[in-house]
Each structure stands twice: as C-alpha cells, then as structure tokens.
Short mmCIF file of C-alpha atoms in Angstrom, two decimals:
data_model
loop_
_atom_site.label_atom_id
_atom_site.label_comp_id
_atom_site.label_asym_id
_atom_site.label_seq_id
_atom_site.Cartn_x
_atom_site.Cartn_y
_atom_site.Cartn_z
CA ASN A 103 -0.39 -0.30 0.24
CA THR A 104 1.88 3.37 -1.03
CA LYS A 105 1.13 7.42 -0.83
CA ILE A 106 2.06 10.42 -2.18
CA PHE A 107 4.54 12.14 -0.99
CA ASN A 108 4.35 15.47 -2.70
CA LEU A 109 5.45 19.05 -3.16
CA TYR A 110 2.83 22.06 -3.06
CA GLY A 111 3.34 25.89 -3.05
CA THR A 112 5.01 28.40 -4.13
CA ALA A 113 8.97 29.04 -5.75
CA PRO A 114 10.61 29.21 -3.16
CA ASP A 115 8.47 28.37 -0.77
CA PHE A 116 7.35 24.49 -1.56
CA ASN A 117 6.55 22.41 1.35
CA GLY A 118 6.03 18.61 1.80
CA GLY A 119 2.64 16.85 1.70
CA TRP A 120 0.05 14.38 1.33
CA LYS A 121 -1.23 14.45 -2.32
CA LYS A 122 -4.67 13.23 -2.20
CA SER A 123 -7.83 12.42 -4.75
CA GLY A 124 -8.68 15.18 -7.24
CA GLY A 125 -5.02 16.16 -7.63
CA GLN A 126 -4.69 18.64 -4.76
CA THR A 127 -2.01 18.07 -2.04
CA ASN A 128 -1.69 19.43 1.81
CA PRO A 129 0.03 18.17 4.57
CA ASN A 130 -2.25 16.11 6.65
CA PHE A 131 -1.51 11.73 6.18
CA ASP A 132 -4.84 9.95 5.89
CA ALA A 133 -4.34 6.12 5.70
CA ASP A 134 -7.42 6.26 3.42
CA GLY A 135 -7.66 7.62 0.02
CA PHE A 136 -5.50 7.94 -2.96
CA ASN A 137 -3.71 5.26 -2.75
CA THR A 138 -2.09 2.47 -4.78
CA ILE A 139 -1.39 -0.80 -4.41
CA TYR A 140 1.65 -2.83 -5.30
CA GLU A 141 2.60 -6.23 -5.77
CA VAL A 142 5.77 -7.10 -4.24
CA ILE A 143 8.44 -9.28 -3.22
CA LYS A 144 7.46 -9.25 1.15
CA PRO A 145 10.76 -7.88 3.33
CA ASN A 146 13.83 -9.69 3.70
CA GLU A 147 12.80 -12.39 0.97
CA ILE A 148 15.75 -13.22 0.07
CA GLY A 149 16.63 -15.41 -3.92
CA GLU A 150 18.74 -16.16 -6.28
CA LEU A 151 19.95 -14.00 -9.59
CA SER A 152 22.88 -13.43 -12.02
CA ILE A 153 24.03 -9.93 -13.76
CA ALA A 154 25.16 -9.80 -16.74
CA LEU A 155 27.79 -6.50 -18.31
CA SER A 156 27.28 -5.48 -21.63
CA ASP A 157 29.69 -4.37 -23.97
CA LYS A 158 28.29 -1.22 -25.09
CA ALA A 159 26.85 -0.20 -22.27
CA PHE A 160 30.69 0.12 -21.36
CA ASP A 161 31.30 1.68 -24.53
CA ASN A 162 29.12 4.26 -24.45
CA PHE A 163 30.21 5.65 -20.81
CA TYR A 164 32.98 5.36 -20.52
CA LYS A 165 33.07 6.07 -24.56
CA ASN A 166 37.85 5.57 -25.14
CA ASN A 167 38.09 2.88 -22.13
CA GLY A 168 35.29 1.30 -21.50
CA PRO A 169 36.34 -2.59 -21.94
CA VAL A 170 39.29 -1.22 -19.02
CA LYS A 171 36.84 -0.03 -16.39
CA LYS A 172 35.05 -2.97 -17.23
CA ASN A 173 37.77 -5.41 -17.24
CA ASP A 174 39.01 -3.61 -13.74
CA ILE A 175 35.81 -4.41 -12.40
CA LEU A 176 35.90 -8.38 -13.72
CA HIS A 177 39.54 -8.86 -12.45
CA LYS A 178 39.43 -7.78 -9.18
CA GLU A 179 36.71 -8.91 -6.45
CA LEU A 180 33.52 -7.63 -6.54
CA SER A 181 33.91 -6.74 -2.59
CA GLU A 182 36.37 -4.54 -3.97
CA LYS A 183 35.67 -2.75 -7.06
CA PHE A 184 31.69 -3.72 -8.26
CA PHE A 185 29.98 -3.81 -4.64
CA ALA A 186 32.72 -0.46 -3.78
CA ILE A 187 30.58 1.40 -7.50
CA ILE A 188 26.46 0.59 -6.07
CA ASN A 189 28.14 1.54 -2.14
CA GLU A 190 29.57 5.17 -2.90
CA HIS A 191 26.73 5.45 -5.36
CA THR A 192 23.84 4.31 -2.84
CA LYS A 193 24.98 6.12 0.47
CA GLU A 194 25.24 9.29 -2.63
CA TYR A 195 21.54 9.05 -3.36
CA LEU A 196 20.49 8.63 0.39
CA GLU A 197 22.11 11.40 1.19
CA LYS A 198 19.96 13.68 -1.35
CA GLN A 199 16.92 12.14 -0.32
CA ILE A 200 16.83 12.55 3.44
CA SER A 201 18.21 16.69 2.15
CA PHE A 202 15.42 16.71 0.31
CA PHE A 203 12.66 15.09 2.59
CA THR A 204 14.42 17.58 5.50
CA LYS A 205 14.28 20.14 3.52
CA TYR A 206 10.31 19.19 2.82
CA SER A 207 9.43 17.72 6.50
CA ASN A 208 6.20 17.55 7.57
CA ASN A 209 4.82 15.30 10.39
CA GLU A 210 6.11 11.78 8.83
CA THR A 211 8.27 13.07 6.68
CA GLN A 212 10.90 11.97 10.20
CA GLN A 213 10.00 8.43 9.89
CA ILE A 214 11.28 8.61 5.96
CA ILE A 215 14.58 9.77 6.73
CA SER A 216 15.01 7.02 10.02
CA SER A 217 14.09 4.67 6.86
CA LEU A 218 16.72 5.86 4.95
CA GLU A 219 19.17 5.87 7.92
CA ALA A 220 18.79 2.53 7.99
CA VAL A 221 19.37 1.58 4.90
CA SER A 222 22.66 3.51 4.67
CA ASP A 223 23.38 1.96 7.86
CA SER A 224 22.71 -1.89 6.21
CA ILE A 225 25.73 -0.45 3.51
CA PRO A 226 29.04 -2.54 4.93
CA VAL A 227 31.98 -0.84 5.21
CA ASP A 228 33.59 -4.17 3.52
CA ASN A 229 31.60 -3.80 0.56
CA SER A 230 30.93 -7.75 1.10
CA SER A 231 27.07 -6.73 0.09
CA CYS A 232 25.65 -3.53 -1.56
CA VAL A 233 22.59 -2.04 -1.73
CA LEU A 234 20.89 -1.25 -5.36
CA GLN A 235 17.39 0.62 -5.68
CA MET A 236 15.18 -0.71 -8.69
CA SER A 237 11.89 -1.86 -9.65
CA ALA A 238 8.30 -0.59 -9.84
CA GLY A 239 7.80 2.81 -7.38
CA SER A 240 11.75 3.52 -6.73
CA GLY A 241 11.42 6.86 -8.21
CA PHE A 242 12.70 9.39 -10.82
CA HIS A 243 15.87 10.02 -9.43
CA SER A 244 16.34 6.15 -8.89
CA ILE A 245 14.95 4.57 -12.34
CA THR A 246 17.46 6.56 -14.70
CA GLY A 247 20.42 6.01 -12.64
CA ASP A 248 20.55 9.48 -10.67
CA TRP A 249 23.63 10.39 -12.73
CA GLN A 250 21.51 14.39 -13.02
CA PHE A 251 21.56 15.96 -10.32
CA ASP A 252 23.50 17.28 -7.36
CA ASP A 253 21.27 17.67 -5.01
CA PHE A 254 16.90 17.38 -5.34
CA THR A 255 16.23 20.54 -5.04
CA ILE A 256 13.28 22.11 -6.71
CA ASP A 257 13.42 25.71 -7.95
CA ALA A 258 10.37 25.69 -10.25
CA VAL A 259 7.14 23.43 -11.05
CA LYS A 260 6.54 23.20 -14.69
CA SER A 261 2.46 22.78 -14.96
CA GLY A 262 0.74 22.29 -19.14
CA ARG A 263 -0.71 18.75 -20.52
CA GLY A 264 -0.45 16.09 -17.93
CA PRO A 265 1.07 15.68 -14.72
CA SER A 266 2.91 18.89 -13.56
CA ARG A 267 6.50 18.13 -13.07
CA GLY A 268 9.05 19.42 -11.25
CA GLN A 269 12.36 21.77 -11.93
CA PHE A 270 16.09 22.30 -10.77
CA ASN A 271 17.54 24.74 -12.58
CA GLY A 272 15.34 24.75 -15.42
CA ASN A 273 15.60 20.54 -15.80
CA ASP A 274 13.00 18.65 -14.82
CA SER A 275 13.14 16.76 -11.72
CA ALA A 276 10.59 15.85 -8.98
CA LYS A 277 8.43 16.84 -6.94
CA SER A 278 6.93 13.45 -5.99
CA ARG A 279 8.27 9.98 -4.03
CA LYS A 280 6.35 7.31 -3.89
CA ILE A 281 6.36 5.19 0.05
CA ALA A 282 5.36 2.48 1.07
CA ILE A 283 2.82 2.09 4.35
CA ASP A 284 2.78 -0.47 6.65
CA GLY A 285 1.28 0.99 9.98
CA GLU A 286 3.83 2.80 11.73
CA SER A 287 6.22 3.22 9.06
CA PHE A 288 7.15 4.73 5.75
CA ASP A 289 9.78 3.80 3.61
CA LEU A 290 10.45 4.53 -0.13
CA MET A 291 10.47 1.09 -2.25
CA GLY A 292 12.10 -1.15 -3.92
CA PHE A 293 15.92 -1.76 -2.25
CA VAL A 294 17.73 -4.66 -2.11
CA LYS A 295 21.16 -6.09 -0.86
CA LEU A 296 23.33 -8.39 -3.27
CA SER A 297 26.27 -10.58 -1.73
CA VAL A 298 27.82 -13.08 -3.60
CA LEU A 299 27.46 -17.23 -3.94
CA THR A 300 31.01 -18.18 -2.96
CA GLU A 301 31.74 -21.72 -4.33
CA GLU A 302 31.66 -23.69 -0.57
CA VAL A 303 27.90 -22.21 -0.34
CA ILE A 304 26.37 -23.42 -3.87
CA ALA A 305 28.26 -26.57 -3.41
CA ALA A 306 26.25 -26.43 0.51
CA ARG A 307 23.23 -25.46 -1.49
CA GLU A 308 23.41 -27.70 -4.24
CA LYS A 309 23.43 -30.62 -1.26
CA VAL A 310 20.54 -29.28 0.03
CA LYS A 311 19.28 -29.54 -3.28
CA LYS A 312 20.29 -32.99 -4.13
CA ALA A 313 19.20 -33.77 -0.61
CA LYS A 314 15.58 -32.51 -0.96
CA LEU A 315 14.83 -33.61 -4.27
CA GLU A 316 16.23 -37.33 -3.53
CA ALA A 317 14.12 -37.04 -0.90
CA GLU A 318 11.19 -35.58 -3.62
CA ARG A 319 11.94 -39.23 -5.53
CA LYS A 320 11.25 -41.43 -2.85
CA ILE A 321 8.08 -39.62 -1.43
CA GLU A 322 7.26 -39.40 -4.76
CA GLU A 323 7.21 -42.60 -5.34
CA GLU A 324 6.10 -43.56 -2.08
CA ARG A 325 2.55 -42.06 -3.03
CA ILE A 326 2.87 -43.41 -7.09
CA ALA A 327 2.55 -47.36 -5.45
CA LYS A 328 0.12 -45.78 -2.92
CA GLU A 329 -1.95 -44.60 -5.75
CA LYS A 330 -1.28 -47.82 -7.34
CA ALA A 331 -2.07 -50.36 -4.39
CA GLU A 332 -5.79 -47.57 -3.47
CA ILE A 333 -6.44 -47.50 -7.61
CA LYS A 334 -5.94 -52.04 -7.18
CA ARG A 335 -8.45 -51.65 -3.57
CA ILE A 336 -10.97 -49.61 -5.18
CA GLU A 337 -11.43 -51.09 -8.56
CA ALA A 338 -11.78 -54.59 -6.87
CA GLU A 339 -14.18 -53.32 -4.21
CA LYS A 340 -16.25 -51.79 -8.17
CA GLN A 341 -15.77 -55.69 -9.42
CA ALA A 342 -17.76 -55.94 -6.00
CA LYS A 343 -19.95 -53.73 -6.44
CA ILE A 344 -20.87 -54.94 -10.10
CA ASP A 345 -20.83 -58.31 -8.88
CA ALA A 346 -23.50 -57.92 -6.09
CA GLU A 347 -25.43 -55.33 -7.55
CA ARG A 348 -25.52 -57.83 -11.02
CA LYS A 349 -26.73 -60.66 -8.26
CA ILE A 350 -29.19 -58.14 -6.76
CA GLU A 351 -30.43 -56.77 -10.30
CA GLU A 352 -31.22 -60.55 -11.40
CA GLU A 353 -32.78 -61.08 -8.23
CA ARG A 354 -35.05 -58.73 -8.39
CA ILE A 355 -35.77 -58.83 -12.44
CA ALA A 356 -37.13 -62.81 -11.54
CA LYS A 357 -39.25 -61.54 -8.35
CA GLU A 358 -40.56 -59.06 -11.13
CA LYS A 359 -40.86 -61.71 -13.59
CA ALA A 360 -43.34 -64.06 -10.96
CA GLU A 361 -45.06 -60.41 -9.33
CA LEU A 362 -45.81 -59.61 -13.53
CA GLU A 363 -47.23 -63.40 -14.46
CA GLU A 364 -48.88 -63.64 -10.46
CA ARG A 365 -51.01 -59.62 -11.29
CA GLU A 366 -51.55 -61.12 -15.25
CA ASN A 367 -53.47 -63.58 -13.28
CA THR A 368 -54.99 -61.66 -11.00
CA GLU A 369 -56.14 -59.62 -13.72
CA LYS A 370 -57.07 -62.21 -16.12
CA GLU A 371 -59.44 -63.49 -13.38
CA ALA A 372 -60.58 -60.22 -12.88
CA ALA A 373 -61.51 -59.56 -16.62
CA LYS A 374 -62.91 -61.93 -16.22
CA LYS A 375 -65.40 -61.64 -13.56
CA LEU A 376 -66.23 -58.12 -14.11
CA LEU A 377 -67.50 -59.18 -17.40
CA GLN A 378 -69.94 -61.57 -16.08
CA VAL A 379 -70.79 -58.96 -13.90
CA GLN A 380 -71.75 -56.06 -16.81
CA THR A 381 -72.79 -59.19 -19.18
CA ILE A 382 -75.88 -59.96 -15.94
CA ASN A 383 -75.49 -55.60 -15.29
CA LYS A 384 -76.08 -55.33 -18.92
CA ASP A 385 -79.35 -57.75 -18.93
CA LYS A 386 -80.67 -56.15 -15.46
CA ARG A 387 -80.52 -53.36 -17.27
CA ALA A 388 -81.86 -53.98 -20.43
CA GLN A 389 -84.51 -55.57 -18.06
CA GLU A 390 -85.29 -52.32 -16.07
CA SER A 391 -85.26 -50.48 -19.29
CA LEU A 392 -87.61 -53.00 -21.37
CA LYS A 393 -89.69 -52.20 -18.14
CA VAL A 394 -89.43 -48.04 -18.08
CA ILE A 395 -90.36 -48.53 -21.73
CA THR A 396 -93.77 -50.72 -21.86
CA LYS A 397 -95.16 -48.44 -18.77
CA GLY A 398 -94.42 -45.66 -20.33
CA LEU A 399 -95.05 -42.48 -19.33
CA SER A 400 -98.43 -43.25 -18.05
CA SER A 401 -96.83 -42.08 -13.85
CA ILE A 402 -97.03 -38.76 -14.91
CA LYS A 403 -100.87 -38.49 -16.02
CA ASP A 404 -101.93 -37.62 -12.84
CA LEU A 405 -99.64 -35.03 -12.02
CA ASN A 406 -98.90 -31.28 -12.36
CA ASP A 407 -95.82 -31.17 -10.60
CA PHE A 408 -93.24 -30.35 -12.93
CA ASN A 409 -90.18 -31.70 -10.73
CA ASN A 410 -91.45 -34.48 -9.41
CA GLY A 411 -93.02 -35.45 -12.89
CA LYS A 412 -89.28 -35.00 -14.80
CA ALA A 413 -87.32 -37.20 -13.14
CA ILE A 414 -90.37 -39.81 -14.54
CA ILE A 415 -89.93 -38.08 -17.78
CA GLU A 416 -86.20 -38.48 -18.28
CA LYS A 417 -85.96 -42.10 -17.10
CA TYR A 418 -88.39 -42.64 -19.55
CA TYR A 419 -86.26 -40.84 -22.13
CA LYS A 420 -82.76 -42.34 -21.23
CA ALA A 421 -84.05 -45.88 -21.43
CA ASN A 422 -86.10 -45.23 -24.34
CA ASN A 423 -82.41 -43.69 -26.53
CA GLU A 424 -83.55 -40.41 -25.93
CA THR A 425 -86.53 -39.98 -27.59
CA ILE A 426 -89.93 -39.36 -26.43
CA ALA A 427 -92.20 -42.98 -28.50
CA ASP A 428 -95.21 -40.77 -30.27
CA ASN A 429 -98.21 -42.84 -28.80
CA GLN A 430 -96.72 -41.29 -25.66
CA ILE A 431 -96.57 -37.50 -27.20
CA GLU A 432 -100.15 -36.62 -24.95
CA LEU A 433 -99.20 -37.40 -21.90
CA LEU A 434 -96.26 -35.41 -22.34
CA LYS A 435 -98.37 -32.67 -23.25
CA ASP A 436 -101.42 -32.87 -20.56
CA PHE A 437 -98.35 -33.18 -18.56
CA VAL A 438 -97.06 -29.51 -19.44
CA VAL A 439 -100.55 -28.27 -19.72
CA ALA A 440 -100.57 -29.55 -16.10
CA CYS A 441 -98.09 -27.02 -15.08
CA ILE A 442 -98.50 -24.64 -17.22
CA LYS A 443 -101.94 -24.46 -15.12
CA LYS A 444 -100.25 -24.12 -11.92
CA LYS A 445 -97.05 -22.15 -12.02
CA ASN A 446 -97.71 -20.03 -14.92
CA LYS A 447 -94.95 -17.37 -14.47
CA ARG A 448 -92.25 -20.67 -15.37
CA TRP A 449 -93.17 -20.84 -18.56
CA LYS A 450 -93.58 -17.48 -20.08
CA LYS A 451 -90.71 -17.67 -21.33
CA GLU A 452 -89.62 -19.75 -24.33
CA GLY A 453 -86.84 -21.68 -24.64
CA LYS A 454 -85.69 -20.95 -20.78
CA GLN A 455 -86.83 -23.00 -17.22
CA ASP A 456 -88.86 -25.91 -17.20
CA TRP A 457 -89.78 -25.00 -21.24
CA ALA A 458 -85.69 -25.97 -21.92
CA LEU A 459 -86.03 -29.39 -20.93
CA VAL A 460 -89.36 -29.37 -23.35
CA VAL A 461 -87.74 -28.37 -25.29
CA LYS A 462 -84.78 -31.69 -25.14
CA TRP A 463 -87.29 -34.49 -25.40
CA VAL A 464 -90.02 -33.45 -28.24
CA GLY A 465 -87.02 -30.86 -30.51
CA LYS A 466 -87.14 -26.88 -30.69
CA GLN A 467 -90.21 -27.27 -33.00
CA THR A 468 -92.93 -28.79 -31.31
CA ALA A 469 -91.95 -27.00 -28.30
CA HIS A 470 -92.30 -23.86 -30.49
CA GLN A 471 -95.36 -25.23 -31.43
CA TRP A 472 -96.79 -25.78 -27.65
CA TYR A 473 -95.48 -22.72 -26.34
CA ASN A 474 -97.92 -20.51 -28.89
CA GLU A 475 -100.44 -23.03 -28.79
CA LEU A 476 -100.46 -23.28 -24.33
CA THR A 477 -99.25 -19.47 -23.11
CA ASN A 478 -101.27 -17.34 -26.30
CA PRO A 479 -104.08 -16.35 -25.30
CA ASN A 480 -105.10 -15.97 -28.62
CA ALA A 481 -104.39 -18.69 -29.83
#
C-alpha cells in the first residue's frame, strides 16, 4: 500500500505534503484515499540472480576506455570494485533523499528519514555486499540512474499538458515520491541487498537441493505405489459392487417376472369376473329399461308438479334412446298443460327454465308449437 509524498506551494517556498483525490496536496496524512497498491516481494525475502555486464553500455558510458573499466571491475574481487561502486552511488543517493525530506518536511518525514538512515547503515564498510534501489515505485531519480542532479532540490514547477513536473535549474526533476505505508512505517520502495554466492555456499546448496530432490523422489515413489495400491483396492471394490448389484438385479428381475405373471393371472381372473358382472348388469339394465319403456309415461298422467314429473320423463327418455315415443307425446303434453296452469310464471319465456327440458324431449319445433298454443291467449 503506497501514498504519494508531494510538494506544494510556490517557488521558492515549497512544502511537503500528501497527494489527495482530485489532484490536491496538503500536509495532512490520511491512510485512506488516493492509495496505490503494488504487488511486491515481501521484505527480508532471499532469492538468487545473476548479473550480465554489457560491452556496448560500457563503451557508451566510458567512451574510449570502456573495456579497461569493465576489465578492472571483472578481474578484481566484487567487494573491492563492483560492490564498492554501487555502495558509493547508493550512499550519495540516500544522502540526497535525506536532504530532500529534511528540507521539505512535515509530520511524517522524520519516519521516512529514519527509514533511509537504516538503509544507509545496512551498507557494510568492507563492501562485502551492496545495496541497490530498483523496480517499480523506486522513483524518477533511481530509475534514470541518478546521474543528473547533485541534489534533489526543486526550484520551480512546470505545468501544462499531463501531470505537473518538478524543475531544478530548468531541467525536469521530481517533486513526488512513492512511500510504502505499513502501520507506523514509512519507507521508500525497491531497496535490495546483493551479496556473492561463494563456492562453498553453492556446493552446500547443491547438496541440500540434491538431498531434497532425493527425498522428493522417494516420496513420489511412495505416493505412486500407494496410489497404485489404492487404485487396485478401488477396482476390486468396484468389481465386487458390480457383481453384487448384478446378482441383486437378477433376483429383482426374477421376482418382478413372477409378480408380473401373478398379476396378469389375477387381472385375467378379475377381467373374467368383471365381464360376467357387466353382462349380468347389462341384462338387468335392459330388463329395467324395457319395463320403463313398456310402462311409458303413464305415471305423470295425474301430476302437475314439474319437478316430480321430470324425473319420470328423464328416466323414460334415457331408457328409450333419448326419444319420446309418439304414443307418449300426448301424455307429456297433458303434463305440460297441467304444470303451466299451476305455475304459469315459470313457463312465460320460451326455451328458458322448464321449457328448456321440453325442447330437449320433443325438439325445438314441437316445443315452439306447444309454447304458442299453450301460452298465447289469442291462440
């Protein structure tokens, strides 16, 4: 988690502050807001690397005596020349940074200065290792090699298109720093310490690596053997399960077949009995229908209540294949006349209420004829 330490004010009175949302800067530190999150290597982690030196870069930098300088570095102990050059450069860089935060101070700059002093104190006097700043967040001066300025003072700010840029003696400099925030710690980013892997250390690491590989190989062999045994056990269990399920399935099919045969026999017997019962019932219904048809509508001869008579008529109507025989029509008509005389209001609307059943029994034409004849006083 980083915050931007930034200068604000007007030349030559610049002050140190913290950049806020909206591009504003003021001296008040706020842990939240305008944070930049970096994915980084954790502090105190150790890794291995190699360094390659470029002939072309040496030639460009030292002009006519590039190879001489390069050979001078390569043919001496790293601590005597190479690490010494880096440490000297880093110390000068740290001093300029400390001066920057001393000049442009605020409530948190002393914590930043203490962090820089701790980095400087970690540089060994004998140059047995070196401290170097690198990678994202290390800042303008570090990324450009820090060859341009003897100090990091800002005497002006150039504004225009894009972000504002610090100026020193008319040249682009840096007025802001990325500061890593962790609780009460305020640190510049990207410092690493380089040291040489000796033959003894390399041999010891190779021995450890070989032992580790051997242990890993043994573990892998044991894992494979265990996995094979587990696969064999699982396959045996699977086969046993398949055999057991097949046996259960065969027993189920046999049982189901026997039950089906028994059910079919039962159903056949039941169907036979049902047919017998249906035949008896059919004969019985035929006899009952014959009685109803033979009797006809004689039962309604002396009735004048439609609700009582319609049940008798419906029974005859259904028994006679939903028709009223011609020899029964007059009885039905006499019954309708008796009902109209008793409850004339129910018979006033043709095709409605009781007339609807009359239409059903004798048809629309006959019912219409009866309606006109029986309800029209002028008929």
